[in-house]
Amino acid sequence: MKHGPSSESAVPTVTGFSPGFVALGLEAPLLATLETLGYEEPTPIQREAIPPLLAGRDLLGQAATGTGKTAAFALPMLQRLSHAARVRPSALVLVPTRELAIQVGEAVQRYGKELQVSVLPVYGGQAIGPQLHALKRGVDVVVATPGRALDHIRRGTLKLQEVRIVVLDEADEMLDMGFAEDLDAILVGTPKTKQTALFSATIPPRIRAIAHRHLQSPIEITIAKEPVKAGTAPRVQQTAYIVARPHRAAALARVIDVAGANSALVFCRTRLEVDEVTAMLTGRGHRAEAIHGGMSQGQRDRVMQAFKAGQTELLVATDVAARGLDIPQVSHVINYDLPSSAEIYVHRIGRTGRAGREGAAITILDPREQRLLRTIEQHTKARVTVLPIPSVADLRAKQLDRVQAAVEQVLRDAPLDAFKQLVERLSAHPPAEVAAAALKLLVRAQGGERQEQDIPAIPVRQSEFGRPIRDARHSDGRGHGGSSGVGRPQQGKRTVEMARLYIGVGREAGIRPGDLVGAIANEARINSNAIGAIEIEHRFSIVDVPTSMASGIIEVLGRARIKGRRVSVRLFRE
Ligand code: AMP
């Protein structure tokens, strides 16, 4: 880890760190952490949000997941807390789901590593005992879902009288889940002098109303900039694959194998990812090389020469490293991460499809980043087609196609006499058998016999894109359109086959859509985006879920409690 050259001087120096982050006013411990994480420069939301937050301003930020907004609020929060007298808890971050509470909690912990800040995620569906103990021992930052936070406040186990910073993350989603009143109830119990930051992917009037009630003269920032000027949007075939985090690397490998990319740029966000991805692709037999800001000029020149000479097929790069490079036309630009802004996306994909040639841009993205994809579509005025991750069968078929094409090429071009003699020496076997065995060897040499596993499909939010998106594995269109979605306005009809679940608890027990979404998402550990329409009746509720997940959900919900009660859960029959 670098700490700047003059560690003896009284004033901590920040030379040697990313100038972009230094310019925002971040100090050495955080800069050192960012360096270790391999962040080369701030994302647009970080550039705009960090200085006013460091100055103590309230902030209303329009930013979706994937823009780097967690660091945008966590870094200034950590720096400010490090300068203040320690009270516990001194910061509260509210998020809509358990999955986000864990994710944001981990991120805050990671960014605060050098500052030894303690972080506790607090969410429903988790036993309350350990949370009580941890809160009693004292933590600096609590990352909580609103329902559970309120629960603790009412028990007196979460005291907010001394909280200095409150962040509302994904505020629109918290409202969609029916948490508006809970948010108000939580915020009125916090000091007037606190700093508040509210982030939301959209800023409809009800978000504005919350901001009006709880933020003081906030700075407003939005990172969706004006559309690209006509003519500058590249003409490239754009596709995207939506895949859960744990399967991202496998999906990248699959997509590259199927695309048959022979000169491709693979973009990652951080140096660490560049190194990991390069190692993974090399391990699978690709000729891949890394290029990032942590390498010397000499190293970078060598890598570029090999790429230009066609010795390397895949160049794995960060945006910063790629920026100054004279990169030749490539067949594919592959985004291992959706870039943090539409501008960067356009810049990346401008490396392919030049001079009238065909180009393809492929993006792997997390289910939570679908909104950012829509921003990119609006920005580029071009369609990004979401496709299912190729299956193992697709991959095998593609490999055979490629072998066939290669064999046909050799049959056309090359003298084969020496090999014909070899076929004769094998004349104890029918020629077709010999040919098949030779092809098998060829496929094996190309990695075609490697063990592969199918990567789970993720349902696509149709309404995010305003048009149906076909998923080849669920293309019969038998979605449920009949029920009225309550409190889930983002959920439209989808191409994934849905099943209806009966849940034996309803309005009578004070159930709200957020309770059901929370219980299903948290207990069954599925993304809340996958949940469809919800109907709440007097004594029961009906929730649409993807058929493929129905039995798993029935099983875990049957063992769980919703609002403190055990409930019966089964498939709904009309
Ligand atoms: P978020 O929008 O906060 O969910 O962040 C999305 C991803 O971007 C996370 O994986 C972060 O680790 C990563 N990230 C955030 N800021 C930067 C940055 N300045 N450079 C590279 N990666 C970043």
Coordinates of C-alpha atoms and ligand atoms in Angstrom, one line a residue:
M1 CA 0.0 0.0 0.0
K2 CA 1.4 3.4 -0.9
H3 CA 1.4 6.2 1.7
G4 CA 3.2 8.9 -0.3
P5 CA 6.9 9.5 -0.4
S6 CA 7.4 11.7 2.7
S7 CA 5.9 9.7 5.5
E8 CA 8.1 11.6 8.1
S9 CA 6.6 15.0 7.3
A10 CA 4.0 16.3 9.8
V11 CA 1.3 16.9 7.2
P12 CA 0.1 13.7 5.6
T13 CA 0.9 13.8 2.0
V14 CA -1.3 12.4 -0.7
T15 CA 1.0 12.2 -3.6
G16 CA 1.1 8.8 -5.3
F17 CA -2.7 8.4 -5.1
S18 CA -5.3 8.8 -7.8
P19 CA -5.3 12.5 -8.5
G20 CA -9.0 12.3 -9.3
F21 CA -9.8 11.2 -5.7
V22 CA -7.2 13.5 -4.2
A23 CA -8.9 16.5 -5.9
L24 CA -12.2 15.6 -4.2
G25 CA -10.7 16.2 -0.8
L26 CA -10.4 12.6 0.4
E27 CA -7.6 12.0 2.8
A28 CA -4.7 9.4 3.0
P29 CA -6.4 6.5 4.8
L30 CA -9.3 6.4 2.3
L31 CA -7.0 7.1 -0.7
A32 CA -4.9 4.2 0.4
T33 CA -7.9 1.9 0.6
L34 CA -9.1 3.0 -2.9
E35 CA -5.6 2.3 -4.2
T36 CA -5.8 -1.3 -2.8
L37 CA -9.2 -1.8 -4.3
G38 CA -7.9 -0.8 -7.7
Y39 CA -10.2 2.2 -8.3
E40 CA -8.4 4.4 -10.7
E41 CA -10.6 7.4 -10.8
P42 CA -13.9 8.6 -9.4
T43 CA -17.2 7.9 -11.2
P44 CA -19.3 10.9 -12.2
I45 CA -21.6 10.6 -9.2
Q46 CA -18.6 10.4 -6.9
R47 CA -17.1 13.5 -8.5
E48 CA -20.2 15.4 -7.9
A49 CA -21.4 14.1 -4.6
I50 CA -18.2 13.8 -2.5
P51 CA -17.1 17.4 -2.2
P52 CA -20.5 18.8 -0.9
L53 CA -21.0 15.8 1.4
L54 CA -17.5 16.3 2.8
A55 CA -18.5 20.0 3.4
G56 CA -21.5 18.7 5.4
R57 CA -24.3 19.6 2.9
D58 CA -27.5 17.7 2.6
L59 CA -27.8 16.0 -0.8
L60 CA -30.5 14.8 -3.1
G61 CA -28.9 12.5 -5.7
Q62 CA -30.5 10.8 -8.7
A63 CA -28.4 7.7 -9.3
A64 CA -29.1 4.1 -10.0
T65 CA -27.2 1.0 -8.8
G66 CA -24.0 0.5 -10.7
T67 CA -23.0 4.2 -10.8
G68 CA -20.7 3.9 -7.8
K69 CA -23.2 5.7 -5.5
T70 CA -22.3 3.6 -2.4
A71 CA -18.8 4.9 -2.4
A72 CA -20.2 8.4 -3.2
F73 CA -21.9 8.5 0.2
A74 CA -19.7 6.1 2.2
L75 CA -16.4 7.8 1.6
P76 CA -17.4 11.3 2.8
M77 CA -19.4 9.7 5.6
L78 CA -16.3 7.8 6.8
Q79 CA -14.0 10.7 6.5
R80 CA -16.4 13.0 8.5
L81 CA -16.9 10.4 11.2
S82 CA -13.2 9.9 11.5
H83 CA -12.9 13.6 12.5
A84 CA -15.8 13.7 14.9
A85 CA -15.9 12.5 18.5
R86 CA -17.1 8.9 18.6
V87 CA -20.8 8.4 19.4
R88 CA -22.5 5.2 18.6
P89 CA -24.2 4.8 16.3
S90 CA -23.1 7.9 14.4
A91 CA -24.5 7.0 11.0
L92 CA -27.6 5.3 9.8
V93 CA -28.0 4.0 6.2
L94 CA -31.5 2.9 5.2
V95 CA -31.9 0.5 2.3
P96 CA -35.0 -1.3 0.9
T97 CA -33.9 -5.0 1.2
R98 CA -31.8 -7.4 3.2
E99 CA -29.7 -8.2 0.2
L100 CA -28.8 -4.5 0.0
A101 CA -28.3 -4.1 3.7
I102 CA -25.6 -6.8 3.5
Q103 CA -24.1 -5.5 0.3
V104 CA -23.9 -1.9 1.5
G105 CA -22.7 -3.0 4.9
E106 CA -19.9 -4.9 3.3
A107 CA -19.0 -1.9 1.1
V108 CA -18.9 0.5 4.0
Q109 CA -16.7 -1.9 5.9
R110 CA -14.4 -2.3 2.9
Y111 CA -14.1 1.5 2.4
G112 CA -13.6 2.1 6.1
K113 CA -11.0 -0.6 6.6
E114 CA -8.1 1.8 7.4
L115 CA -10.4 3.8 9.7
Q116 CA -11.5 0.9 11.8
V117 CA -15.1 1.8 11.6
S118 CA -17.6 -0.9 12.8
V119 CA -20.6 -1.6 10.6
L120 CA -23.7 -3.6 11.4
P121 CA -26.3 -4.7 8.8
V122 CA -29.8 -5.0 10.4
Y123 CA -32.7 -6.5 8.5
G124 CA -35.9 -8.4 8.9
G125 CA -35.9 -12.2 8.7
Q126 CA -32.7 -12.4 10.7
A127 CA -32.9 -13.5 14.4
I128 CA -33.1 -10.4 16.5
G129 CA -31.0 -11.6 19.4
P130 CA -27.5 -11.2 17.8
Q131 CA -28.6 -7.8 16.4
L132 CA -29.5 -6.8 20.0
H133 CA -26.2 -7.9 21.3
A134 CA -24.2 -6.1 18.6
L135 CA -26.2 -2.9 19.0
K136 CA -25.7 -3.0 22.7
R137 CA -21.9 -3.4 22.3
G138 CA -22.0 -0.4 20.0
V139 CA -21.4 0.1 16.3
D140 CA -20.5 3.2 14.3
V141 CA -22.6 2.7 11.2
V142 CA -26.0 0.8 11.1
V143 CA -27.2 -0.2 7.7
A144 CA -30.8 -1.2 8.1
T145 CA -34.1 -2.0 6.3
P146 CA -36.7 0.5 7.5
G147 CA -39.1 -2.1 9.1
R148 CA -36.4 -3.7 11.3
A149 CA -34.8 -0.3 12.1
L150 CA -38.2 0.9 13.5
D151 CA -38.5 -2.3 15.4
H152 CA -35.3 -1.6 17.2
I153 CA -36.1 2.0 17.7
R154 CA -39.4 1.0 19.4
R155 CA -37.6 -1.6 21.6
G156 CA -35.1 1.1 22.6
T157 CA -32.2 -0.9 21.2
L158 CA -31.4 1.6 18.4
K159 CA -31.0 5.1 19.7
L160 CA -30.7 7.8 17.1
Q161 CA -30.4 10.9 19.3
E162 CA -26.8 11.4 18.4
V163 CA -26.7 10.2 14.8
R164 CA -24.8 12.7 12.7
I165 CA -25.4 11.3 9.2
V166 CA -28.4 9.6 7.7
V167 CA -28.4 8.1 4.2
L168 CA -31.6 7.0 2.4
D169 CA -30.4 4.6 -0.4
E170 CA -32.7 3.6 -3.2
A171 CA -35.4 5.7 -1.7
D172 CA -37.9 5.1 -4.6
E173 CA -37.7 1.4 -4.0
M174 CA -38.3 1.9 -0.2
L175 CA -41.5 3.8 -1.1
D176 CA -42.5 1.1 -3.6
M177 CA -42.2 -1.4 -0.8
G178 CA -44.6 0.6 1.4
F179 CA -42.0 2.0 3.8
A180 CA -43.0 5.7 3.5
E181 CA -44.5 6.0 7.0
D182 CA -41.6 4.0 8.5
L183 CA -39.1 6.4 7.0
D184 CA -40.9 9.4 8.4
A185 CA -41.2 7.7 11.8
I186 CA -37.5 7.0 11.8
L187 CA -36.3 10.4 10.6
V188 CA -38.4 12.4 13.1
G189 CA -36.4 10.7 15.9
T190 CA -33.0 11.9 14.5
P191 CA -31.3 15.2 15.5
K192 CA -32.2 18.3 13.4
T193 CA -28.5 19.0 13.0
K194 CA -27.7 15.8 11.2
Q195 CA -26.5 15.6 7.6
T196 CA -28.9 13.7 5.3
A197 CA -28.3 12.3 1.8
L198 CA -31.0 10.8 -0.2
F199 CA -30.3 8.7 -3.3
S200 CA -33.0 7.5 -5.7
A201 CA -32.9 6.1 -9.2
T202 CA -35.9 8.3 -10.0
I203 CA -37.2 11.5 -8.4
P204 CA -41.0 11.4 -8.6
P205 CA -43.1 13.9 -6.5
R206 CA -43.3 11.6 -3.5
I207 CA -39.5 11.4 -3.3
R208 CA -39.4 15.2 -3.6
A209 CA -41.9 15.4 -0.7
I210 CA -39.7 13.3 1.5
A211 CA -36.7 15.4 0.6
H212 CA -38.7 18.5 1.3
R213 CA -39.6 17.2 4.8
H214 CA -36.2 15.9 5.8
L215 CA -33.4 17.6 3.9
Q216 CA -32.2 21.1 4.5
S217 CA -31.3 23.2 1.4
P218 CA -29.9 20.1 -0.3
I219 CA -27.5 20.1 -3.2
E220 CA -29.2 18.3 -6.1
I221 CA -27.3 16.2 -8.5
T222 CA -28.3 14.0 -11.3
I223 CA -25.9 12.0 -13.3
A224 CA -28.1 11.3 -16.3
K225 CA -26.7 13.9 -18.7
E226 CA -28.0 15.2 -22.0
P227 CA -28.3 12.6 -24.8
V228 CA -25.4 12.1 -27.1
K229 CA -25.5 14.4 -30.1
A230 CA -27.1 12.9 -33.1
G231 CA -24.6 10.9 -35.2
T232 CA -22.2 10.3 -32.3
A233 CA -24.0 7.2 -31.1
P234 CA -22.1 4.3 -32.4
R235 CA -23.8 1.9 -34.8
V236 CA -22.9 -1.3 -33.1
Q237 CA -25.0 -4.3 -32.3
Q238 CA -25.5 -4.1 -28.6
T239 CA -26.5 -7.0 -26.4
A240 CA -26.6 -7.5 -22.6
Y241 CA -26.8 -10.5 -20.4
I242 CA -28.3 -10.3 -16.9
V243 CA -26.7 -12.5 -14.4
A244 CA -26.4 -12.8 -10.6
R245 CA -23.1 -11.7 -9.1
P246 CA -21.8 -15.2 -8.2
H247 CA -22.1 -16.3 -11.9
R248 CA -20.6 -13.2 -13.5
A249 CA -17.2 -14.6 -14.3
A250 CA -18.7 -17.8 -15.6
A251 CA -21.1 -15.8 -17.8
L252 CA -18.2 -13.7 -19.2
A253 CA -16.3 -16.8 -20.1
R254 CA -19.4 -18.4 -21.7
V255 CA -20.2 -15.2 -23.7
I256 CA -16.6 -14.9 -25.0
D257 CA -16.5 -18.6 -25.9
V258 CA -19.8 -18.3 -27.8
A259 CA -19.0 -15.0 -29.5
G260 CA -15.7 -16.4 -30.9
A261 CA -14.1 -13.0 -30.3
N262 CA -10.8 -12.9 -31.9
S263 CA -9.9 -9.3 -31.1
A264 CA -11.8 -8.0 -28.2
L265 CA -11.5 -5.4 -25.5
V266 CA -12.8 -6.5 -22.2
F267 CA -13.5 -3.6 -19.8
C268 CA -13.5 -3.9 -16.0
R269 CA -13.9 -1.2 -13.4
T270 CA -10.9 -1.9 -11.2
R271 CA -7.4 -3.1 -11.5
L272 CA -8.1 -6.0 -9.3
E273 CA -10.9 -7.2 -11.7
V274 CA -8.6 -6.7 -14.7
D275 CA -6.1 -9.1 -13.1
E276 CA -8.7 -11.6 -12.0
V277 CA -10.5 -11.7 -15.4
T278 CA -7.2 -12.0 -17.3
A279 CA -6.1 -14.9 -15.1
M280 CA -9.5 -16.6 -15.6
L281 CA -9.5 -16.2 -19.4
T282 CA -5.9 -17.3 -19.7
G283 CA -6.8 -20.3 -17.6
R284 CA -9.5 -21.2 -20.1
G285 CA -7.0 -21.2 -23.0
H286 CA -7.6 -17.7 -24.3
R287 CA -4.7 -15.4 -25.3
A288 CA -5.6 -12.6 -22.9
E289 CA -3.4 -9.7 -21.5
A290 CA -4.1 -7.1 -18.9
I291 CA -3.6 -3.4 -19.2
H292 CA -4.2 -1.0 -16.4
G293 CA -2.9 2.1 -14.7
G294 CA -0.8 0.2 -12.2
M295 CA 1.6 -1.0 -15.0
S296 CA 4.7 0.8 -16.2
Q297 CA 4.7 2.4 -19.6
G298 CA 7.1 -0.2 -20.9
Q299 CA 4.8 -3.0 -19.8
R300 CA 1.8 -1.3 -21.4
D301 CA 3.7 -0.8 -24.7
R302 CA 4.6 -4.4 -24.9
V303 CA 1.0 -5.5 -24.2
M304 CA -0.3 -3.1 -26.9
Q305 CA 2.3 -4.3 -29.5
A306 CA 1.2 -8.0 -28.9
F307 CA -2.4 -7.0 -29.3
K308 CA -1.9 -5.0 -32.5
A309 CA 0.2 -7.9 -33.9
G310 CA -2.7 -10.2 -33.3
Q311 CA -0.7 -12.3 -30.8
T312 CA -3.2 -11.5 -28.1
E313 CA -6.9 -11.9 -28.8
L314 CA -8.4 -10.4 -25.6
L315 CA -7.2 -7.1 -24.1
V316 CA -8.6 -6.7 -20.6
A317 CA -8.5 -3.1 -19.5
T318 CA -9.7 -0.4 -17.2
D319 CA -11.2 2.8 -18.7
V320 CA -8.3 4.9 -17.6
A321 CA -5.7 2.5 -19.2
A322 CA -7.7 2.4 -22.4
R323 CA -8.2 6.1 -22.6
G324 CA -4.7 7.1 -23.8
L325 CA -4.2 4.2 -26.1
D326 CA -4.3 4.0 -29.8
I327 CA -6.4 0.8 -29.9
P328 CA -7.1 -0.6 -33.3
Q329 CA -10.6 -1.6 -34.5
V330 CA -11.7 -4.6 -32.5
S331 CA -14.4 -7.2 -33.3
H332 CA -16.0 -7.0 -29.8
V333 CA -16.2 -4.7 -26.9
I334 CA -17.2 -6.6 -23.8
N335 CA -18.2 -4.8 -20.6
Y336 CA -17.6 -7.1 -17.7
D337 CA -19.2 -4.4 -15.6
L338 CA -21.7 -1.9 -16.8
P339 CA -19.7 1.3 -16.8
S340 CA -20.7 3.9 -14.2
S341 CA -22.1 6.4 -16.8
A342 CA -23.6 6.4 -20.2
E343 CA -20.7 8.6 -21.5
I344 CA -18.2 6.0 -20.5
Y345 CA -20.3 3.3 -22.2
V346 CA -20.4 5.2 -25.4
H347 CA -16.7 5.8 -25.2
R348 CA -16.0 2.1 -24.6
I349 CA -18.1 0.8 -27.4
G350 CA -16.8 3.4 -29.9
R351 CA -13.8 1.1 -30.2
T352 CA -15.7 -1.3 -32.3
G353 CA -17.8 -1.0 -35.5
R354 CA -15.5 1.7 -36.9
A355 CA -15.1 2.6 -40.5
G356 CA -18.2 0.7 -41.6
R357 CA -17.1 -2.6 -40.2
E358 CA -19.3 -4.8 -38.1
G359 CA -19.0 -4.3 -34.4
A360 CA -20.6 -5.9 -31.3
A361 CA -20.9 -4.6 -27.8
I362 CA -21.7 -7.1 -25.1
T363 CA -22.5 -6.2 -21.5
I364 CA -22.7 -8.4 -18.5
L365 CA -24.8 -6.8 -15.8
D366 CA -26.2 -7.4 -12.4
P367 CA -30.0 -7.7 -12.0
R368 CA -29.9 -4.5 -9.9
E369 CA -28.2 -2.6 -12.7
Q370 CA -31.1 -2.9 -15.2
R371 CA -32.1 0.7 -14.7
L372 CA -28.7 1.9 -15.8
L373 CA -29.1 -0.1 -19.0
R374 CA -32.2 1.9 -19.7
T375 CA -30.4 5.1 -19.1
I376 CA -27.8 4.0 -21.7
E377 CA -30.6 3.1 -24.2
Q378 CA -32.0 6.6 -23.8
H379 CA -28.7 8.2 -24.0
T380 CA -27.5 6.4 -27.1
K381 CA -31.0 6.3 -28.6
A382 CA -30.1 2.7 -29.5
R383 CA -31.5 -0.5 -28.4
V384 CA -29.7 -2.9 -26.2
T385 CA -31.1 -6.4 -26.6
V386 CA -31.2 -8.5 -23.5
L387 CA -30.5 -12.2 -24.2
P388 CA -30.5 -15.3 -22.0
I389 CA -27.0 -16.5 -21.2
P390 CA -26.0 -19.2 -23.7
S391 CA -26.6 -22.6 -22.3
V392 CA -24.0 -25.4 -22.4
A393 CA -25.9 -26.9 -25.4
D394 CA -25.6 -23.5 -27.2
L395 CA -21.9 -23.5 -26.5
R396 CA -21.4 -27.0 -27.7
A397 CA -23.4 -26.3 -30.9
K398 CA -21.3 -23.2 -31.5
Q399 CA -18.1 -25.1 -31.0
L400 CA -19.2 -27.7 -33.6
D401 CA -20.2 -24.9 -36.0
R402 CA -16.8 -23.4 -35.7
V403 CA -15.0 -26.8 -36.2
Q404 CA -17.1 -27.4 -39.3
A405 CA -16.2 -24.0 -40.7
A406 CA -12.5 -24.5 -40.0
V407 CA -12.6 -28.0 -41.7
E408 CA -14.4 -26.6 -44.7
Q409 CA -11.8 -23.9 -45.0
V410 CA -8.9 -26.4 -44.9
L411 CA -10.7 -28.6 -47.5
R412 CA -10.9 -25.6 -49.8
D413 CA -7.4 -24.2 -49.3
A414 CA -4.8 -26.6 -48.1
P415 CA -3.0 -29.5 -49.8
L416 CA -3.9 -32.6 -47.8
D417 CA -1.7 -35.3 -49.3
A418 CA 0.3 -36.1 -46.2
F419 CA -2.9 -36.4 -44.2
K420 CA -4.6 -38.6 -46.8
Q421 CA -1.7 -41.1 -46.4
L422 CA -2.4 -41.0 -42.7
V423 CA -6.1 -41.9 -43.3
E424 CA -4.9 -44.8 -45.4
R425 CA -2.7 -46.0 -42.5
L426 CA -5.9 -46.0 -40.4
S427 CA -7.8 -48.0 -43.1
A428 CA -8.7 -50.7 -40.6
H429 CA -11.5 -48.2 -39.6
P430 CA -14.2 -46.8 -41.9
P431 CA -13.1 -43.3 -43.1
A432 CA -16.2 -41.6 -41.5
E433 CA -15.0 -43.0 -38.1
V434 CA -11.5 -41.7 -38.6
A435 CA -12.8 -38.3 -39.6
A436 CA -15.0 -38.2 -36.5
A437 CA -12.1 -39.1 -34.2
A438 CA -10.0 -36.4 -35.8
L439 CA -12.7 -33.9 -35.2
K440 CA -13.1 -35.0 -31.6
L441 CA -9.4 -34.4 -31.1
L442 CA -9.7 -30.9 -32.6
V443 CA -12.7 -30.0 -30.4
R444 CA -10.8 -31.3 -27.3
A445 CA -7.7 -29.2 -28.2
Q446 CA -10.0 -26.2 -28.4
G447 CA -11.3 -26.8 -24.9
G448 CA -14.6 -28.1 -26.2
E449 CA -14.7 -31.1 -23.7
R450 CA -14.3 -29.0 -20.6
Q451 CA -16.9 -29.5 -17.9
E452 CA -19.4 -26.7 -18.2
Q453 CA -22.5 -25.8 -16.2
D454 CA -25.6 -23.9 -17.1
I455 CA -25.8 -20.5 -15.5
P456 CA -29.1 -19.7 -13.8
A457 CA -31.4 -17.3 -15.8
I458 CA -32.6 -14.1 -14.1
P459 CA -36.1 -12.8 -14.9
V460 CA -36.0 -9.5 -16.8
R461 CA -38.1 -6.5 -15.6
Q462 CA -40.0 -5.9 -18.7
S463 CA -41.3 -2.5 -17.8
E464 CA -37.7 -1.3 -17.3
F465 CA -37.4 -1.4 -21.0
G466 CA -40.9 -0.6 -22.1
R467 CA -41.1 -3.6 -24.4
P468 CA -41.2 -7.3 -24.1
I469 CA -37.9 -9.0 -24.0
R470 CA -37.8 -12.6 -25.2
D471 CA -36.1 -15.1 -23.2
A472 CA -35.6 -18.1 -25.3
R473 CA -36.0 -20.4 -22.4
H474 CA -39.3 -19.0 -21.3
S475 CA -40.6 -17.7 -24.6
D476 CA -44.2 -19.1 -24.4
G477 CA -45.4 -15.8 -22.9
R478 CA -47.6 -17.4 -20.3
G479 CA -47.2 -14.7 -17.8
H480 CA -49.9 -13.8 -15.4
G481 CA -51.5 -10.5 -16.3
G482 CA -54.7 -11.1 -14.5
S483 CA -54.0 -9.9 -11.0
S484 CA -53.6 -6.3 -10.0
G485 CA -50.2 -5.4 -8.8
V486 CA -50.5 -3.6 -5.4
G487 CA -47.7 -1.3 -4.5
R488 CA -45.4 -2.9 -7.1
P489 CA -45.7 -0.4 -9.9
Q490 CA -42.5 -1.5 -11.6
Q491 CA -43.6 -5.0 -12.1
G492 CA -45.3 -5.6 -15.4
K493 CA -46.2 -8.7 -17.3
R494 CA -43.1 -10.6 -17.9
T495 CA -41.9 -13.3 -20.3
V496 CA -40.9 -15.5 -17.5
E497 CA -43.5 -18.1 -16.5
M498 CA -45.1 -17.1 -13.2
A499 CA -46.8 -19.1 -10.6
R500 CA -49.3 -17.7 -8.0
L501 CA -48.7 -18.4 -4.4
Y502 CA -51.3 -18.3 -1.7
I503 CA -50.0 -16.9 1.6
G504 CA -52.4 -17.3 4.5
V505 CA -52.1 -13.8 5.9
G506 CA -53.7 -10.6 4.7
R507 CA -55.0 -7.1 5.5
E508 CA -56.5 -8.2 8.7
A509 CA -53.0 -8.8 10.0
G510 CA -51.8 -5.4 8.8
I511 CA -49.8 -6.9 5.9
R512 CA -48.4 -4.6 3.3
P513 CA -46.8 -5.5 0.0
G514 CA -43.4 -4.6 1.4
D515 CA -43.8 -7.2 4.1
L516 CA -44.4 -9.9 1.6
V517 CA -41.7 -8.8 -0.8
G518 CA -39.3 -8.5 2.2
A519 CA -40.2 -12.0 3.5
I520 CA -39.9 -13.7 0.1
A521 CA -36.7 -11.8 -0.9
N522 CA -35.1 -12.3 2.4
E523 CA -36.1 -15.8 3.4
A524 CA -35.8 -17.4 0.0
R525 CA -32.8 -15.2 -0.8
I526 CA -34.1 -14.2 -4.2
N527 CA -33.9 -10.8 -5.8
S528 CA -37.0 -8.7 -5.0
N529 CA -37.1 -7.8 -8.7
A530 CA -38.2 -11.3 -9.5
I531 CA -41.4 -11.0 -7.5
G532 CA -44.5 -10.1 -9.6
A533 CA -48.0 -8.8 -8.8
I534 CA -49.2 -8.9 -5.2
E535 CA -52.9 -9.0 -4.2
I536 CA -53.7 -8.5 -0.5
E537 CA -57.1 -9.8 0.5
H538 CA -58.7 -9.7 4.0
R539 CA -57.4 -13.0 5.2
F540 CA -54.8 -14.0 2.6
S541 CA -52.6 -12.7 -0.1
I542 CA -51.6 -13.8 -3.5
V543 CA -48.1 -13.2 -4.9
D544 CA -46.8 -14.0 -8.4
V545 CA -43.3 -15.5 -8.4
P546 CA -41.3 -17.2 -11.2
T547 CA -42.5 -20.8 -11.5
S548 CA -39.0 -22.0 -11.3
M549 CA -38.6 -20.5 -7.8
A550 CA -42.1 -21.4 -6.5
S551 CA -41.3 -24.6 -4.7
G552 CA -38.2 -23.2 -3.0
I553 CA -40.2 -20.2 -1.8
I554 CA -43.1 -22.4 -0.5
E555 CA -40.6 -24.5 1.4
V556 CA -38.7 -21.7 3.1
L557 CA -41.7 -19.4 3.8
G558 CA -43.5 -22.4 5.3
R559 CA -40.8 -22.4 7.9
A560 CA -40.5 -18.7 8.4
R561 CA -42.6 -16.0 10.1
I562 CA -44.3 -13.1 8.5
K563 CA -45.0 -10.2 10.9
G564 CA -44.3 -12.6 13.7
R565 CA -46.7 -15.3 12.6
R566 CA -46.3 -18.7 11.0
V567 CA -48.4 -18.7 7.8
S568 CA -49.5 -21.4 5.4
V569 CA -48.0 -21.0 1.9
R570 CA -49.0 -23.0 -1.1
L571 CA -49.7 -22.8 -4.8
F572 CA -52.9 -20.8 -5.4
R573 CA -55.8 -22.6 -7.0
E574 CA -58.6 -20.5 -8.3
Ligands
AMP1 P1 -22.6 0.9 -6.7 O1 -23.3 1.7 -7.7 O2 -22.3 1.6 -5.5 O3 -23.4 -0.4 -6.4 O4 -21.2 0.4 -7.3 C1 -21.1 -0.4 -8.4 C2 -19.7 -1.1 -8.5 O5 -18.7 -0.1 -8.9 C3 -19.2 -1.7 -7.2 O6 -18.7 -3.0 -7.5 C4 -18.0 -0.8 -6.8 O7 -17.0 -1.6 -6.2 C5 -17.5 -0.3 -8.1 N1 -17.0 1.1 -8.0 C6 -17.4 2.1 -7.3 N2 -16.7 3.2 -7.5 C7 -15.7 2.9 -8.4 C8 -14.6 3.6 -9.0 N3 -14.4 4.9 -8.7 N4 -13.8 2.9 -9.8 C9 -14.0 1.6 -10.0 N5 -15.0 0.9 -9.5 C10 -15.9 1.5 -8.7

